[in-house]
C-alpha positions as CSV (number, residue, x, y, z in Angstrom):
1,M,2.5,-36.5,66.7
2,K,-0.7,-34.7,65.8
3,Q,1.2,-31.5,65.2
4,T,3.8,-33.3,62.9
5,T,1.0,-34.8,60.8
6,I,-0.7,-31.4,60.4
7,K,2.6,-29.8,59.3
8,H,3.2,-32.7,56.9
9,I,-0.3,-32.3,55.4
10,L,0.1,-28.5,55.1
11,G,3.5,-29.0,53.4
12,I,2.1,-31.4,50.9
13,T,-1.0,-29.2,50.2
14,T,1.3,-26.2,49.6
15,L,3.5,-28.2,47.3
16,V,0.5,-29.4,45.2
17,L,-1.1,-26.0,45.0
18,T,2.2,-24.4,44.0
19,A,2.5,-27.0,41.2
20,L,-1.0,-26.5,40.0
21,L,-0.9,-22.7,40.1
22,S,2.4,-22.4,38.3
23,G,0.8,-23.3,35.0
24,C,-1.7,-20.4,35.2
25,G,0.6,-17.5,34.5
26,G,2.4,-18.8,31.5
27,S,2.6,-16.8,28.3
28,P,0.6,-17.9,25.3
29,T,2.2,-19.9,22.5
30,P,3.2,-18.0,19.4
31,K,0.3,-19.5,17.5
32,A,-2.2,-18.3,20.1
33,S,-0.6,-14.9,20.3
34,A,-0.8,-14.5,16.5
35,A,-4.5,-15.4,16.6
36,I,-5.1,-12.7,19.2
37,T,-3.4,-9.9,17.3
38,A,-4.4,-10.8,13.8
39,K,-6.8,-8.4,12.1
40,P,-9.6,-9.8,10.0
41,A,-9.6,-8.8,6.3
42,P,-11.8,-5.7,5.8
43,A,-15.1,-6.4,4.2
44,Q,-15.8,-4.9,0.8
45,A,-17.4,-1.5,1.5
46,T,-20.6,-0.6,-0.3
47,E,-22.7,2.5,-0.4
48,E,-24.9,1.1,2.4
49,T,-21.9,0.7,4.7
50,K,-20.5,4.1,4.1
51,M,-21.3,7.5,5.7
52,N,-19.9,11.0,5.6
53,V,-18.4,12.6,8.6
54,I,-18.4,16.4,8.1
55,I,-16.1,18.5,10.3
56,N,-15.6,22.2,9.7
57,G,-16.7,21.9,6.1
58,K,-14.3,19.0,5.4
59,T,-15.9,15.6,4.5
60,F,-14.4,12.3,5.5
61,T,-15.7,9.0,4.3
62,A,-16.3,6.4,7.0
63,V,-16.9,2.7,6.6
64,L,-19.4,1.2,9.0
65,E,-18.9,-2.1,10.7
66,A,-21.2,-5.0,10.0
67,N,-22.7,-5.2,13.4
68,A,-26.0,-4.4,15.2
69,S,-24.4,-1.3,16.9
70,A,-23.3,0.2,13.6
71,R,-26.7,-0.5,12.0
72,A,-28.5,1.1,15.0
73,F,-26.2,4.1,14.7
74,A,-26.8,4.4,10.9
75,E,-30.6,4.4,11.5
76,R,-30.2,7.6,13.5
77,L,-28.5,9.4,10.6
78,P,-28.3,12.2,9.7
79,L,-27.0,13.3,13.1
80,S,-25.4,16.7,13.9
81,V,-23.8,16.8,17.3
82,N,-21.4,18.9,19.3
83,M,-18.5,16.5,20.2
84,T,-16.5,17.1,23.4
85,E,-12.7,17.0,23.5
86,L,-11.1,14.4,25.8
87,N,-7.4,13.5,26.5
88,G,-6.0,15.2,23.4
89,N,-6.8,12.1,21.3
90,E,-10.6,11.8,21.0
91,K,-13.9,13.6,20.6
92,Y,-17.1,12.1,22.2
93,Y,-20.8,12.6,22.3
94,R,-23.4,11.0,24.6
95,L,-26.4,9.7,22.7
96,P,-29.9,10.2,24.2
97,E,-30.6,6.5,23.7
98,R,-28.3,3.5,24.1
99,L,-27.2,1.4,21.1
100,P,-26.8,-2.4,21.4
101,P,-23.2,-2.8,22.6
102,N,-20.9,-5.6,21.6
103,D,-17.8,-4.7,23.6
104,S,-14.3,-6.0,23.1
105,R,-10.9,-4.8,24.1
106,P,-9.1,-3.6,20.9
107,K,-5.8,-3.0,22.7
108,E,-4.8,-0.5,20.0
109,I,-6.8,2.5,18.9
110,H,-6.0,4.0,15.5
111,T,-6.6,7.5,14.0
112,G,-10.1,7.5,12.5
113,D,-11.6,4.7,14.7
114,L,-15.3,5.4,15.4
115,M,-16.3,3.5,18.6
116,L,-19.1,3.1,21.0
117,Y,-18.3,3.3,24.7
118,G,-20.7,2.1,27.4
119,G,-23.6,1.7,24.9
120,D,-24.4,5.4,24.7
121,C,-21.1,7.3,24.0
122,V,-19.9,7.7,20.4
123,V,-16.2,8.3,20.3
124,L,-14.1,9.5,17.3
125,F,-10.4,9.0,17.8
126,Y,-7.8,11.2,16.1
127,K,-4.6,9.8,17.4
128,D,-3.1,6.2,17.7
129,F,-2.6,4.8,21.2
130,S,-2.8,1.7,23.4
131,T,-5.9,1.1,25.5
132,S,-7.2,-1.3,28.1
133,Y,-10.8,0.0,27.7
134,S,-13.6,-1.9,26.0
135,Y,-15.4,-0.5,23.0
136,T,-17.8,-1.6,20.3
137,R,-16.5,-0.8,16.9
138,L,-18.9,1.3,14.8
139,G,-16.6,2.1,11.9
140,R,-13.5,3.8,10.7
141,I,-12.5,6.8,8.6
142,E,-11.2,5.5,5.3
143,N,-8.5,8.1,4.9
144,P,-7.9,9.9,8.2
145,S,-5.2,12.2,6.8
146,G,-6.0,15.7,8.1
147,L,-8.5,14.4,10.7
148,A,-6.6,15.7,13.7
149,E,-6.2,19.2,12.1
150,A,-9.9,19.3,11.1
151,L,-11.0,18.4,14.7
152,G,-8.7,20.8,16.4
153,P,-8.1,21.0,20.2
154,D,-11.6,22.1,21.3
155,D,-15.2,20.8,21.3
156,I,-16.6,20.8,17.8
157,P,-19.8,20.3,15.8
158,I,-19.7,17.2,13.6
159,T,-22.3,15.8,11.3
160,F,-22.7,12.1,10.5
161,E,-24.8,11.4,7.4
162,K,-25.4,8.7,4.8
């Protein structure tokens, strides 16, 4: 009788746990999904929020984000660095000092995105792709047309300036 009671209790417990856990894996409602993928309207760019990105004599204008990371990056300008090629879609440079990170998972990277990875790595992307990594957005190139060609396939010197 004791063995039957234990089996009965285990059966009920399994049934209750199954019922409780089945609600955890559901997909979000369309309204929640739209909130996750919606992009905020871009803020009006001013001269204080813009910088030049100079690559092989070609100047691209970038708009800085309104966050502590981008402000800390802007305080270090002008900055001339040799950026390293990675994965055929990005160039990166490790800063000597960390910036204040505010990481999020963007899911999609776009050509011209300027991001901070790990608090000390500035990354300039020149191709669109999906990602599961976390970054802090520093800014974006306003018109990234010709960016990939200017960057080329190798490591390259780049200057960031106000």
